[in-house]
mmCIF file of C-alpha atoms and ligand atoms in Angstrom:
data_model
loop_
_atom_site.group_PDB
_atom_site.id
_atom_site.type_symbol
_atom_site.label_atom_id
_atom_site.label_comp_id
_atom_site.label_asym_id
_atom_site.label_seq_id
_atom_site.Cartn_x
_atom_site.Cartn_y
_atom_site.Cartn_z
ATOM 1 C CA ASP V 1 233.108 249.211 -69.180
ATOM 2 C CA LYS V 2 232.054 250.240 -65.660
ATOM 3 C CA GLY V 3 233.433 246.992 -64.250
ATOM 4 C CA GLY V 4 230.245 246.298 -62.270
ATOM 5 C CA TRP V 5 230.125 249.773 -60.717
ATOM 6 C CA SER V 6 227.058 252.015 -60.983
ATOM 7 C CA SER V 7 228.992 254.789 -62.694
ATOM 8 C CA PHE V 8 232.370 255.423 -64.322
ATOM 9 C CA MET V 9 233.139 257.825 -61.509
ATOM 10 C CA ALA V 10 232.675 255.095 -58.876
ATOM 11 C CA LYS V 11 234.884 252.782 -60.886
ATOM 12 C CA GLU V 12 237.523 255.480 -61.277
ATOM 13 C CA ILE V 13 237.562 256.307 -57.567
ATOM 14 C CA ASN V 14 238.028 252.654 -56.926
ATOM 15 C CA ASP V 15 240.822 252.473 -59.549
ATOM 16 C CA GLN V 16 242.968 254.962 -57.616
ATOM 17 C CA PRO V 17 245.349 252.520 -55.924
ATOM 18 C CA ASP V 18 246.315 251.117 -59.372
ATOM 19 C CA ALA V 19 246.352 254.550 -61.006
ATOM 20 C CA VAL V 20 248.899 255.820 -58.482
ATOM 21 C CA ALA V 21 250.982 252.616 -58.662
ATOM 22 C CA ASN V 22 251.107 253.086 -62.465
ATOM 23 C CA THR V 23 252.244 256.714 -62.130
ATOM 24 C CA ILE V 24 255.114 255.667 -59.876
ATOM 25 C CA ARG V 25 256.121 252.531 -61.846
ATOM 26 C CA GLY V 26 259.571 252.706 -63.429
ATOM 27 C CA ARG V 27 260.361 256.018 -61.819
ATOM 28 C CA LEU V 28 261.521 254.967 -58.359
ATOM 29 C CA HIS V 29 264.753 252.954 -58.206
ATOM 30 C CA ASP V 30 266.548 252.050 -54.979
ATOM 31 C CA GLY V 31 264.895 254.873 -53.075
ATOM 32 C CA GLN V 32 265.687 257.489 -55.721
ATOM 33 C CA VAL V 33 263.331 259.070 -58.198
ATOM 34 C CA GLU V 34 264.479 259.231 -61.782
ATOM 35 C CA ILE V 35 262.074 260.196 -64.553
ATOM 36 C CA PRO V 36 263.729 259.255 -67.870
ATOM 37 C CA GLU V 37 261.823 261.964 -69.775
ATOM 38 C CA LEU V 38 263.330 264.642 -67.473
ATOM 39 C CA THR V 39 266.809 263.132 -67.732
ATOM 40 C CA ALA V 40 266.395 263.596 -71.492
ATOM 41 C CA LEU V 41 265.598 267.260 -70.889
ATOM 42 C CA GLY V 42 269.017 267.607 -69.301
ATOM 43 C CA ASP V 43 270.153 268.042 -65.697
ATOM 44 C CA GLU V 44 271.702 271.395 -66.557
ATOM 45 C CA VAL V 45 268.235 272.808 -67.332
ATOM 46 C CA LEU V 46 266.915 271.718 -63.951
ATOM 47 C CA ARG V 47 270.011 272.958 -62.083
ATOM 48 C CA ASN V 48 269.688 276.363 -63.650
ATOM 49 C CA ILE V 49 266.023 277.162 -62.935
ATOM 50 C CA ASP V 50 265.144 279.790 -60.378
ATOM 51 C CA ARG V 51 261.382 279.636 -60.576
ATOM 52 C CA ILE V 52 258.643 277.133 -61.510
ATOM 53 C CA ILE V 53 255.214 278.141 -62.777
ATOM 54 C CA ILE V 54 252.525 275.456 -62.848
ATOM 55 C CA ILE V 55 249.633 276.175 -65.189
ATOM 56 C CA ALA V 56 246.315 274.306 -65.263
ATOM 57 C CA CYS V 57 242.542 274.705 -64.962
ATOM 58 C CA GLY V 58 239.964 273.297 -62.563
ATOM 59 C CA THR V 59 240.871 270.128 -60.714
ATOM 60 C CA ALA V 60 244.273 270.041 -62.437
ATOM 61 C CA SER V 61 245.033 273.435 -60.885
ATOM 62 C CA TYR V 62 244.313 272.025 -57.401
ATOM 63 C CA ALA V 63 246.716 269.196 -58.172
ATOM 64 C CA GLY V 64 249.170 271.926 -59.140
ATOM 65 C CA MET V 65 248.570 273.853 -55.939
ATOM 66 C CA THR V 66 249.246 270.691 -53.912
ATOM 67 C CA GLY V 67 252.402 270.165 -55.941
ATOM 68 C CA THR V 68 253.696 273.662 -55.106
ATOM 69 C CA TYR V 69 254.142 272.802 -51.420
ATOM 70 C CA ALA V 70 256.065 269.568 -52.069
ATOM 71 C CA ILE V 71 258.246 270.787 -54.964
ATOM 72 C CA GLU V 72 259.227 273.975 -53.152
ATOM 73 C CA GLN V 73 260.053 272.081 -49.944
ATOM 74 C CA TRP V 74 262.100 269.407 -51.683
ATOM 75 C CA ALA V 75 263.760 271.207 -54.572
ATOM 76 C CA ARG V 76 264.095 274.628 -52.855
ATOM 77 C CA VAL V 77 262.814 276.525 -55.916
ATOM 78 C CA PRO V 78 259.942 279.006 -55.657
ATOM 79 C CA VAL V 79 256.851 277.406 -57.207
ATOM 80 C CA GLU V 80 253.513 279.023 -57.978
ATOM 81 C CA VAL V 81 250.323 278.008 -59.737
ATOM 82 C CA GLN V 82 248.570 280.138 -62.276
ATOM 83 C CA LEU V 83 245.283 279.382 -63.967
ATOM 84 C CA SER V 84 246.045 278.832 -67.652
ATOM 85 C CA HIS V 85 243.389 281.360 -68.774
ATOM 86 C CA GLU V 86 244.869 284.124 -66.590
ATOM 87 C CA PHE V 87 248.507 283.456 -67.369
ATOM 88 C CA ARG V 88 248.951 285.132 -70.751
ATOM 89 C CA TYR V 89 246.942 288.217 -69.902
ATOM 90 C CA ARG V 90 249.165 289.332 -67.098
ATOM 91 C CA ASP V 91 252.250 289.749 -69.333
ATOM 92 C CA PRO V 92 254.179 287.350 -67.114
ATOM 93 C CA VAL V 93 257.859 287.816 -66.297
ATOM 94 C CA LEU V 94 259.567 284.830 -67.942
ATOM 95 C CA THR V 95 263.282 284.255 -68.229
ATOM 96 C CA ASP V 96 265.537 281.447 -69.440
ATOM 97 C CA ARG V 97 265.647 280.285 -65.821
ATOM 98 C CA THR V 98 261.842 279.810 -65.592
ATOM 99 C CA LEU V 99 260.408 276.312 -65.872
ATOM 100 C CA LEU V 100 256.747 275.890 -66.789
ATOM 101 C CA ILE V 101 254.905 272.732 -65.849
ATOM 102 C CA SER V 102 251.434 272.285 -67.330
ATOM 103 C CA VAL V 103 248.983 269.829 -65.800
ATOM 104 C CA SER V 104 246.163 268.477 -67.909
ATOM 105 C CA GLN V 105 244.356 265.129 -67.867
ATOM 106 C CA SER V 106 243.148 265.412 -71.445
ATOM 107 C CA GLY V 107 246.153 267.260 -72.808
ATOM 108 C CA GLU V 108 243.671 269.152 -74.996
ATOM 109 C CA THR V 109 242.409 271.965 -72.732
ATOM 110 C CA MET V 110 242.645 274.979 -75.042
ATOM 111 C CA ASP V 111 243.541 277.534 -72.360
ATOM 112 C CA THR V 112 246.385 275.375 -71.093
ATOM 113 C CA LEU V 113 247.600 274.634 -74.631
ATOM 114 C CA MET V 114 247.655 278.377 -75.449
ATOM 115 C CA ALA V 115 249.596 279.090 -72.241
ATOM 116 C CA VAL V 116 252.173 276.423 -73.106
ATOM 117 C CA LYS V 117 252.583 277.797 -76.643
ATOM 118 C CA TYR V 118 253.000 281.312 -75.245
ATOM 119 C CA ALA V 119 255.772 280.117 -72.919
ATOM 120 C CA VAL V 120 257.525 278.055 -75.611
ATOM 121 C CA GLU V 121 257.551 281.084 -77.926
ATOM 122 C CA ARG V 122 259.336 283.025 -75.188
ATOM 123 C CA GLY V 123 262.048 280.442 -74.806
ATOM 124 C CA VAL V 124 260.749 278.884 -71.598
ATOM 125 C CA LYS V 125 261.299 275.157 -71.027
ATOM 126 C CA THR V 126 257.972 273.332 -70.560
ATOM 127 C CA ILE V 127 257.088 269.990 -69.010
ATOM 128 C CA SER V 128 253.622 268.514 -69.572
ATOM 129 C CA VAL V 129 251.967 266.342 -66.929
ATOM 130 C CA CYS V 130 249.310 264.551 -68.919
ATOM 131 C CA ASN V 131 247.171 261.447 -68.811
ATOM 132 C CA THR V 132 246.385 261.077 -72.479
ATOM 133 C CA GLN V 133 249.120 259.584 -74.657
ATOM 134 C CA SER V 134 250.201 261.782 -77.564
ATOM 135 C CA ALA V 135 247.706 264.565 -76.794
ATOM 136 C CA THR V 136 248.438 268.064 -78.169
ATOM 137 C CA ILE V 137 249.884 269.642 -74.971
ATOM 138 C CA PRO V 138 252.595 266.996 -74.381
ATOM 139 C CA ARG V 139 253.461 267.184 -78.097
ATOM 140 C CA GLU V 140 253.937 270.954 -77.858
ATOM 141 C CA SER V 141 256.106 270.655 -74.693
ATOM 142 C CA HIS V 142 259.830 269.952 -74.265
ATOM 143 C CA ALA V 143 259.141 266.936 -72.034
ATOM 144 C CA ALA V 144 256.064 264.846 -71.177
ATOM 145 C CA VAL V 145 255.558 263.064 -67.870
ATOM 146 C CA TYR V 146 252.531 260.819 -68.407
ATOM 147 C CA THR V 147 250.455 259.894 -65.394
ATOM 148 C CA HIS V 148 249.403 256.470 -66.830
ATOM 149 C CA ALA V 149 246.229 256.514 -64.720
ATOM 150 C CA GLY V 150 244.256 254.875 -67.544
ATOM 151 C CA PRO V 151 241.377 256.477 -69.450
ATOM 152 C CA GLU V 152 239.127 258.683 -67.293
ATOM 153 C CA VAL V 153 235.540 258.765 -68.591
ATOM 154 C CA ALA V 154 233.538 260.533 -65.870
ATOM 155 C CA VAL V 155 233.480 264.322 -66.315
ATOM 156 C CA ALA V 156 234.443 264.719 -62.653
ATOM 157 C CA SER V 157 238.142 264.015 -62.388
ATOM 158 C CA THR V 158 239.210 261.605 -59.618
ATOM 159 C CA LYS V 159 241.984 259.139 -60.447
ATOM 160 C CA ALA V 160 243.617 261.601 -62.842
ATOM 161 C CA TYR V 161 243.781 264.106 -59.980
ATOM 162 C CA VAL V 162 245.655 261.858 -57.563
ATOM 163 C CA ALA V 163 247.871 260.681 -60.381
ATOM 164 C CA GLN V 164 248.678 264.327 -61.248
ATOM 165 C CA ILE V 165 249.710 265.058 -57.643
ATOM 166 C CA THR V 166 251.824 261.906 -57.619
ATOM 167 C CA ALA V 167 253.522 262.916 -60.882
ATOM 168 C CA LEU V 168 254.226 266.428 -59.578
ATOM 169 C CA TYR V 169 255.743 264.850 -56.422
ATOM 170 C CA LEU V 170 257.914 262.609 -58.578
ATOM 171 C CA ILE V 171 259.022 265.651 -60.593
ATOM 172 C CA GLY V 172 259.808 267.473 -57.327
ATOM 173 C CA LEU V 173 261.904 264.547 -56.104
ATOM 174 C CA HIS V 174 263.670 264.254 -59.478
ATOM 175 C CA ILE V 175 264.574 267.937 -59.454
ATOM 176 C CA ALA V 176 265.641 267.736 -55.808
ATOM 177 C CA ARG V 177 267.993 264.837 -56.605
ATOM 178 C CA VAL V 178 269.539 266.717 -59.532
ATOM 179 C CA ARG V 179 269.968 269.870 -57.407
ATOM 180 C CA GLY V 180 271.115 267.973 -54.308
ATOM 181 C CA THR V 181 268.634 269.707 -52.029
ATOM 182 C CA MET V 182 267.442 266.748 -49.942
ATOM 183 C CA SER V 183 269.334 264.764 -47.320
ATOM 184 C CA ALA V 184 269.653 261.014 -47.810
ATOM 185 C CA GLU V 185 267.233 260.528 -44.928
ATOM 186 C CA GLU V 186 264.602 262.864 -46.439
ATOM 187 C CA THR V 187 264.937 261.159 -49.799
ATOM 188 C CA GLN V 188 264.522 257.732 -48.263
ATOM 189 C CA GLN V 189 261.501 258.874 -46.286
ATOM 190 C CA ALA V 190 259.771 260.268 -49.351
ATOM 191 C CA ALA V 191 260.501 257.152 -51.339
ATOM 192 C CA HIS V 192 259.023 255.077 -48.561
ATOM 193 C CA GLN V 193 255.857 257.193 -48.581
ATOM 194 C CA LEU V 194 255.539 256.699 -52.351
ATOM 195 C CA ASP V 195 256.023 252.929 -52.005
ATOM 196 C CA GLU V 196 253.268 252.662 -49.484
ATOM 197 C CA LEU V 197 250.756 254.866 -51.302
ATOM 198 C CA PRO V 198 248.845 252.248 -53.308
ATOM 199 C CA GLU V 199 248.154 250.210 -50.203
ATOM 200 C CA LYS V 200 247.013 253.249 -48.270
ATOM 201 C CA PHE V 201 244.712 254.197 -51.134
ATOM 202 C CA ARG V 202 242.987 250.864 -50.701
ATOM 203 C CA GLU V 203 242.097 251.855 -47.136
ATOM 204 C CA ALA V 204 241.027 255.370 -48.209
ATOM 205 C CA VAL V 205 238.700 253.891 -50.862
ATOM 206 C CA ALA V 206 237.165 251.724 -48.116
ATOM 207 C CA THR V 207 235.628 254.834 -46.502
ATOM 208 C CA HIS V 208 232.916 254.491 -49.141
ATOM 209 C CA GLU V 209 230.218 252.934 -46.988
ATOM 210 C CA GLN V 210 230.568 255.401 -44.123
ATOM 211 C CA VAL V 211 230.523 258.359 -46.519
ATOM 212 C CA ALA V 212 227.561 256.926 -48.448
ATOM 213 C CA GLN V 213 225.502 256.889 -45.248
ATOM 214 C CA LEU V 214 226.502 260.430 -44.444
ATOM 215 C CA ALA V 215 225.482 261.609 -47.929
ATOM 216 C CA HIS V 216 222.217 259.744 -47.623
ATOM 217 C CA TRP V 217 221.330 261.657 -44.437
ATOM 218 C CA MET V 218 222.432 264.911 -46.063
ATOM 219 C CA ALA V 219 220.535 264.535 -49.327
ATOM 220 C CA ASP V 220 218.663 267.812 -48.769
ATOM 221 C CA THR V 221 221.759 269.861 -47.971
ATOM 222 C CA ARG V 222 221.945 273.103 -49.938
ATOM 223 C CA SER V 223 225.396 274.297 -49.021
ATOM 224 C CA VAL V 224 228.594 272.619 -47.837
ATOM 225 C CA LEU V 225 231.832 274.261 -46.751
ATOM 226 C CA PHE V 226 235.318 272.749 -46.758
ATOM 227 C CA LEU V 227 238.230 273.916 -44.642
ATOM 228 C CA GLY V 228 241.916 272.998 -44.921
ATOM 229 C CA ARG V 229 245.338 274.362 -44.139
ATOM 230 C CA HIS V 230 248.577 274.002 -46.146
ATOM 231 C CA VAL V 231 248.136 271.029 -48.497
ATOM 232 C CA GLY V 232 244.658 270.562 -47.003
ATOM 233 C CA TYR V 233 243.671 273.873 -48.617
ATOM 234 C CA PRO V 234 243.721 272.692 -52.243
ATOM 235 C CA THR V 235 242.009 269.516 -51.007
ATOM 236 C CA ALA V 236 239.207 271.691 -49.598
ATOM 237 C CA LEU V 237 238.917 273.505 -52.943
ATOM 238 C CA GLU V 238 238.774 270.211 -54.781
ATOM 239 C CA GLY V 239 236.109 268.783 -52.424
ATOM 240 C CA ALA V 240 233.957 271.841 -53.103
ATOM 241 C CA LEU V 241 234.452 271.694 -56.855
ATOM 242 C CA LYS V 242 233.389 268.019 -56.962
ATOM 243 C CA LEU V 243 230.124 268.881 -55.165
ATOM 244 C CA LYS V 244 229.344 271.802 -57.484
ATOM 245 C CA GLU V 245 230.053 269.768 -60.564
ATOM 246 C CA ILE V 246 227.995 266.702 -59.916
ATOM 247 C CA ALA V 247 225.593 267.450 -57.045
ATOM 248 C CA TYR V 248 224.783 271.036 -58.191
ATOM 249 C CA ILE V 249 224.913 272.515 -54.711
ATOM 250 C CA HIS V 250 226.678 275.518 -53.400
ATOM 251 C CA ALA V 251 230.012 274.525 -52.000
ATOM 252 C CA GLU V 252 233.100 276.522 -51.074
ATOM 253 C CA GLY V 253 236.590 275.635 -49.940
ATOM 254 C CA PHE V 254 238.559 277.907 -47.640
ATOM 255 C CA ALA V 255 242.029 278.107 -46.135
ATOM 256 C CA ALA V 256 241.262 277.510 -42.464
ATOM 257 C CA GLY V 257 243.266 280.596 -41.490
ATOM 258 C CA GLU V 258 240.943 282.786 -43.554
ATOM 259 C CA LEU V 259 237.907 281.924 -41.428
ATOM 260 C CA LYS V 260 238.259 284.931 -39.155
ATOM 261 C CA HIS V 261 238.751 287.213 -42.148
ATOM 262 C CA GLY V 262 235.207 286.715 -43.372
ATOM 263 C CA PRO V 263 233.887 283.249 -44.044
ATOM 264 C CA ILE V 264 233.114 282.499 -40.395
ATOM 265 C CA ALA V 265 230.086 284.779 -40.834
ATOM 266 C CA LEU V 266 228.582 282.049 -43.004
ATOM 267 C CA ILE V 267 228.515 279.620 -40.100
ATOM 268 C CA ASP V 268 224.988 279.149 -38.882
ATOM 269 C CA HIS V 269 223.182 276.425 -37.018
ATOM 270 C CA GLY V 270 223.500 273.112 -38.875
ATOM 271 C CA GLN V 271 225.853 274.365 -41.629
ATOM 272 C CA PRO V 272 227.841 271.321 -42.727
ATOM 273 C CA VAL V 273 231.578 271.868 -42.786
ATOM 274 C CA PHE V 274 234.143 269.253 -43.822
ATOM 275 C CA VAL V 275 237.415 269.920 -42.052
ATOM 276 C CA ILE V 276 240.611 268.369 -43.314
ATOM 277 C CA VAL V 277 242.729 267.811 -40.222
ATOM 278 C CA PRO V 278 246.501 267.479 -40.646
ATOM 279 C CA SER V 279 248.434 264.777 -38.862
ATOM 280 C CA PRO V 280 249.164 265.483 -35.182
ATOM 281 C CA ARG V 281 252.374 263.439 -35.497
ATOM 282 C CA THR V 282 253.953 265.021 -38.592
ATOM 283 C CA ALA V 283 252.311 268.472 -38.515
ATOM 284 C CA PRO V 284 251.574 269.148 -34.820
ATOM 285 C CA ILE V 285 251.394 272.942 -35.027
ATOM 286 C CA MET V 286 249.072 272.974 -37.990
ATOM 287 C CA HIS V 287 247.045 270.232 -36.347
ATOM 288 C CA SER V 288 246.410 272.260 -33.224
ATOM 289 C CA LYS V 289 245.484 275.310 -35.277
ATOM 290 C CA VAL V 290 242.911 273.307 -37.245
ATOM 291 C CA VAL V 291 241.471 271.817 -34.060
ATOM 292 C CA SER V 292 240.969 275.420 -32.783
ATOM 293 C CA ASN V 293 239.231 276.261 -36.033
ATOM 294 C CA ILE V 294 236.920 273.298 -35.467
ATOM 295 C CA GLN V 295 236.116 274.558 -31.952
ATOM 296 C CA GLU V 296 235.381 278.043 -33.346
ATOM 297 C CA ILE V 297 232.920 276.851 -35.966
ATOM 298 C CA ARG V 298 231.374 274.251 -33.685
ATOM 299 C CA ALA V 299 230.642 276.941 -31.076
ATOM 300 C CA ARG V 300 228.688 278.743 -33.812
ATOM 301 C CA GLY V 301 226.550 275.753 -34.586
ATOM 302 C CA ALA V 302 228.404 274.110 -37.525
ATOM 303 C CA ARG V 303 227.919 270.448 -38.213
ATOM 304 C CA VAL V 304 231.517 269.266 -38.351
ATOM 305 C CA ILE V 305 232.659 266.346 -40.467
ATOM 306 C CA ALA V 306 236.336 265.840 -39.625
ATOM 307 C CA ILE V 307 238.753 263.923 -41.824
ATOM 308 C CA VAL V 308 241.557 262.726 -39.602
ATOM 309 C CA GLU V 309 244.345 260.229 -39.463
ATOM 310 C CA VAL V 310 243.528 257.040 -37.619
ATOM 311 C CA GLY V 311 244.214 257.372 -33.878
ATOM 312 C CA ASP V 312 243.657 261.150 -33.751
ATOM 313 C CA THR V 313 241.078 261.475 -30.954
ATOM 314 C CA SER V 314 241.560 265.206 -30.384
ATOM 315 C CA VAL V 315 238.556 266.176 -32.544
ATOM 316 C CA LEU V 316 236.131 263.682 -31.036
ATOM 317 C CA PRO V 317 234.538 266.155 -28.598
ATOM 318 C CA TYR V 318 233.784 268.647 -31.352
ATOM 319 C CA ALA V 319 233.008 266.637 -34.490
ATOM 320 C CA ASP V 320 229.642 265.199 -35.470
ATOM 321 C CA ASP V 321 231.259 262.702 -37.834
ATOM 322 C CA VAL V 322 234.837 261.507 -38.045
ATOM 323 C CA ILE V 323 236.313 259.863 -41.136
ATOM 324 C CA ARG V 324 239.571 258.072 -40.477
ATOM 325 C CA LEU V 325 242.397 257.609 -42.941
ATOM 326 C CA PRO V 326 245.709 255.665 -42.731
ATOM 327 C CA LEU V 327 248.815 257.398 -41.409
ATOM 328 C CA ALA V 328 250.908 259.337 -43.900
ATOM 329 C CA ASP V 329 253.497 262.125 -43.804
ATOM 330 C CA ALA V 330 251.958 265.605 -44.028
ATOM 331 C CA LEU V 331 252.745 266.159 -47.727
ATOM 332 C CA PHE V 332 251.200 262.808 -48.670
ATOM 333 C CA GLU V 333 247.978 263.241 -46.732
ATOM 334 C CA PRO V 334 246.062 265.191 -49.416
ATOM 335 C CA LEU V 335 246.285 262.218 -51.758
ATOM 336 C CA LEU V 336 244.227 260.173 -49.263
ATOM 337 C CA GLN V 337 242.059 262.973 -47.814
ATOM 338 C CA VAL V 338 240.445 263.712 -51.175
ATOM 339 C CA VAL V 339 239.032 260.207 -51.510
ATOM 340 C CA PRO V 340 236.149 260.527 -49.008
ATOM 341 C CA LEU V 341 235.331 263.933 -50.566
ATOM 342 C CA GLN V 342 235.028 262.257 -53.993
ATOM 343 C CA TRP V 343 232.751 259.580 -52.533
ATOM 344 C CA PHE V 344 230.657 262.251 -50.832
ATOM 345 C CA ALA V 345 230.044 264.153 -54.071
ATOM 346 C CA LEU V 346 229.224 260.952 -55.913
ATOM 347 C CA GLU V 347 226.795 259.742 -53.225
ATOM 348 C CA LEU V 348 225.104 263.095 -52.813
ATOM 349 C CA SER V 349 224.665 263.318 -56.594
ATOM 350 C CA THR V 350 223.207 259.769 -56.570
ATOM 351 C CA ALA V 351 220.910 260.585 -53.621
ATOM 352 C CA LYS V 352 219.557 263.494 -55.654
ATOM 353 C CA GLY V 353 218.965 261.239 -58.641
ATOM 354 C CA LEU V 354 221.418 263.073 -60.896
ATOM 355 C CA ASP V 355 223.672 261.757 -63.663
ATOM 356 C CA VAL V 356 226.983 261.263 -61.895
ATOM 357 C CA ASP V 357 229.102 260.809 -65.011
ATOM 358 C CA GLN V 358 227.558 263.448 -67.288
ATOM 359 C CA PRO V 359 226.712 266.573 -65.253
ATOM 360 C CA ARG V 360 224.749 269.289 -66.948
ATOM 361 C CA ASN V 361 226.553 271.995 -68.889
ATOM 362 C CA LEU V 362 229.984 270.346 -68.600
ATOM 363 C CA ALA V 363 232.259 268.580 -71.083
ATOM 364 C CA LYS V 364 235.096 266.224 -70.261
ATOM 365 C CA SER V 365 237.592 268.381 -72.002
ATOM 366 C CA VAL V 366 237.250 272.073 -72.680
ATOM 367 C CA THR V 367 238.690 272.611 -76.135
ATOM 368 C CA VAL V 368 237.559 276.193 -76.609
ATOM 369 C CA GLU V 369 239.067 279.267 -74.929
HETATM 370 O O1 M6R X 401 241.853 267.849 -69.068
HETATM 371 P P1 M6R X 401 242.262 268.854 -68.047
HETATM 372 O O2 M6R X 401 242.943 268.229 -66.876
HETATM 373 O O3 M6R X 401 243.102 269.977 -68.628
HETATM 374 O O4 M6R X 401 240.920 269.500 -67.528
HETATM 375 C C1 M6R X 401 240.956 270.588 -66.644
HETATM 376 C C2 M6R X 401 239.578 270.859 -66.033
HETATM 377 O O5 M6R X 401 238.662 271.171 -67.058
HETATM 378 C C3 M6R X 401 239.072 269.664 -65.275
HETATM 379 O O6 M6R X 401 239.939 269.261 -64.299
HETATM 380 C C4 M6R X 401 237.705 269.947 -64.655
HETATM 381 O O7 M6R X 401 237.845 270.934 -63.654
HETATM 382 C C5 M6R X 401 237.109 268.668 -64.156
HETATM 383 N N1 M6R X 401 235.801 268.436 -64.724
HETATM 384 C C6 M6R X 401 237.066 268.538 -62.659
HETATM 385 O O8 M6R X 401 236.449 267.417 -62.174
#
């Protein structure tokens, strides 16, 4: 049931405040995160780890990338993401101090399942972040942290993505509590950010009308670029993937710092570029770097669409369009920043008369290697 929306994807974008609230429910008590499924795994396991590998494919891998920044910062363990289908072939170094976290909406993605089995066979502890109750991957793992985002029908993942990031953040905060790596103040601040997320998502979802207009004007666009730094980088990759999947246009996401190392040569008159701008309050250095990137591409003729936090006027002289989102701490911004990018892909796909929910050549879950 599309609940009155024109597509499942539209409904699912709109469902995100509830999806995220459901991921958090029962896991945040008195400002502390405790995930019962991880407590069952044993605190000793989490105290002992010296490395975390996140494995996933597609959108789930961008959720994983976003998670690396937060988990590493909070739990002080090195965290990396590997694509499931690359993982086994590199003969990875795995020890009894490695923790593997798989991320999969369906819990049936064959490449991810094979990577989990490979790790389990080598004695590695595995946690599954999954949206589908009793799917194969959580059953093959030592612990399952369900996202509880509700069934996702559209091929393009939206609510599962933000729920995956939220679940990874909860895992990071759980591990940080067990390892004692965060101050009381930091813990409190993170809990506060989690508490406020569903409400902020409501405001992010309300960017729909503005973004729909933008997409309408841009219906003939043949290529769109996305730039981001730090946690804005995976958001840029995700924004580009959404456009490829459902609007069938060339789209690429870049780390803003890479511009000068090649991609800036792509900037030509009228080239649309979405720029994900970090908060000037909580990430002032990154913010000023991204504003310089905007100046550089604008000077070469780019059409800049800036995604900023409300009140940030620094980009106004250089941006053609500005999309404003509620205030959030730097690590929590990507959860909100992806929402206008989801709307943009949906509206561009609609403007081109395409099937938003069932894009050509794609299946909801990829159960072959
Ligand atoms: O079910 P999974 O989360 O394991 O699926 C992984 C990818 O196939 C999936 O995220 C894909 O990239 C989506 N269609 C993205 O919208």
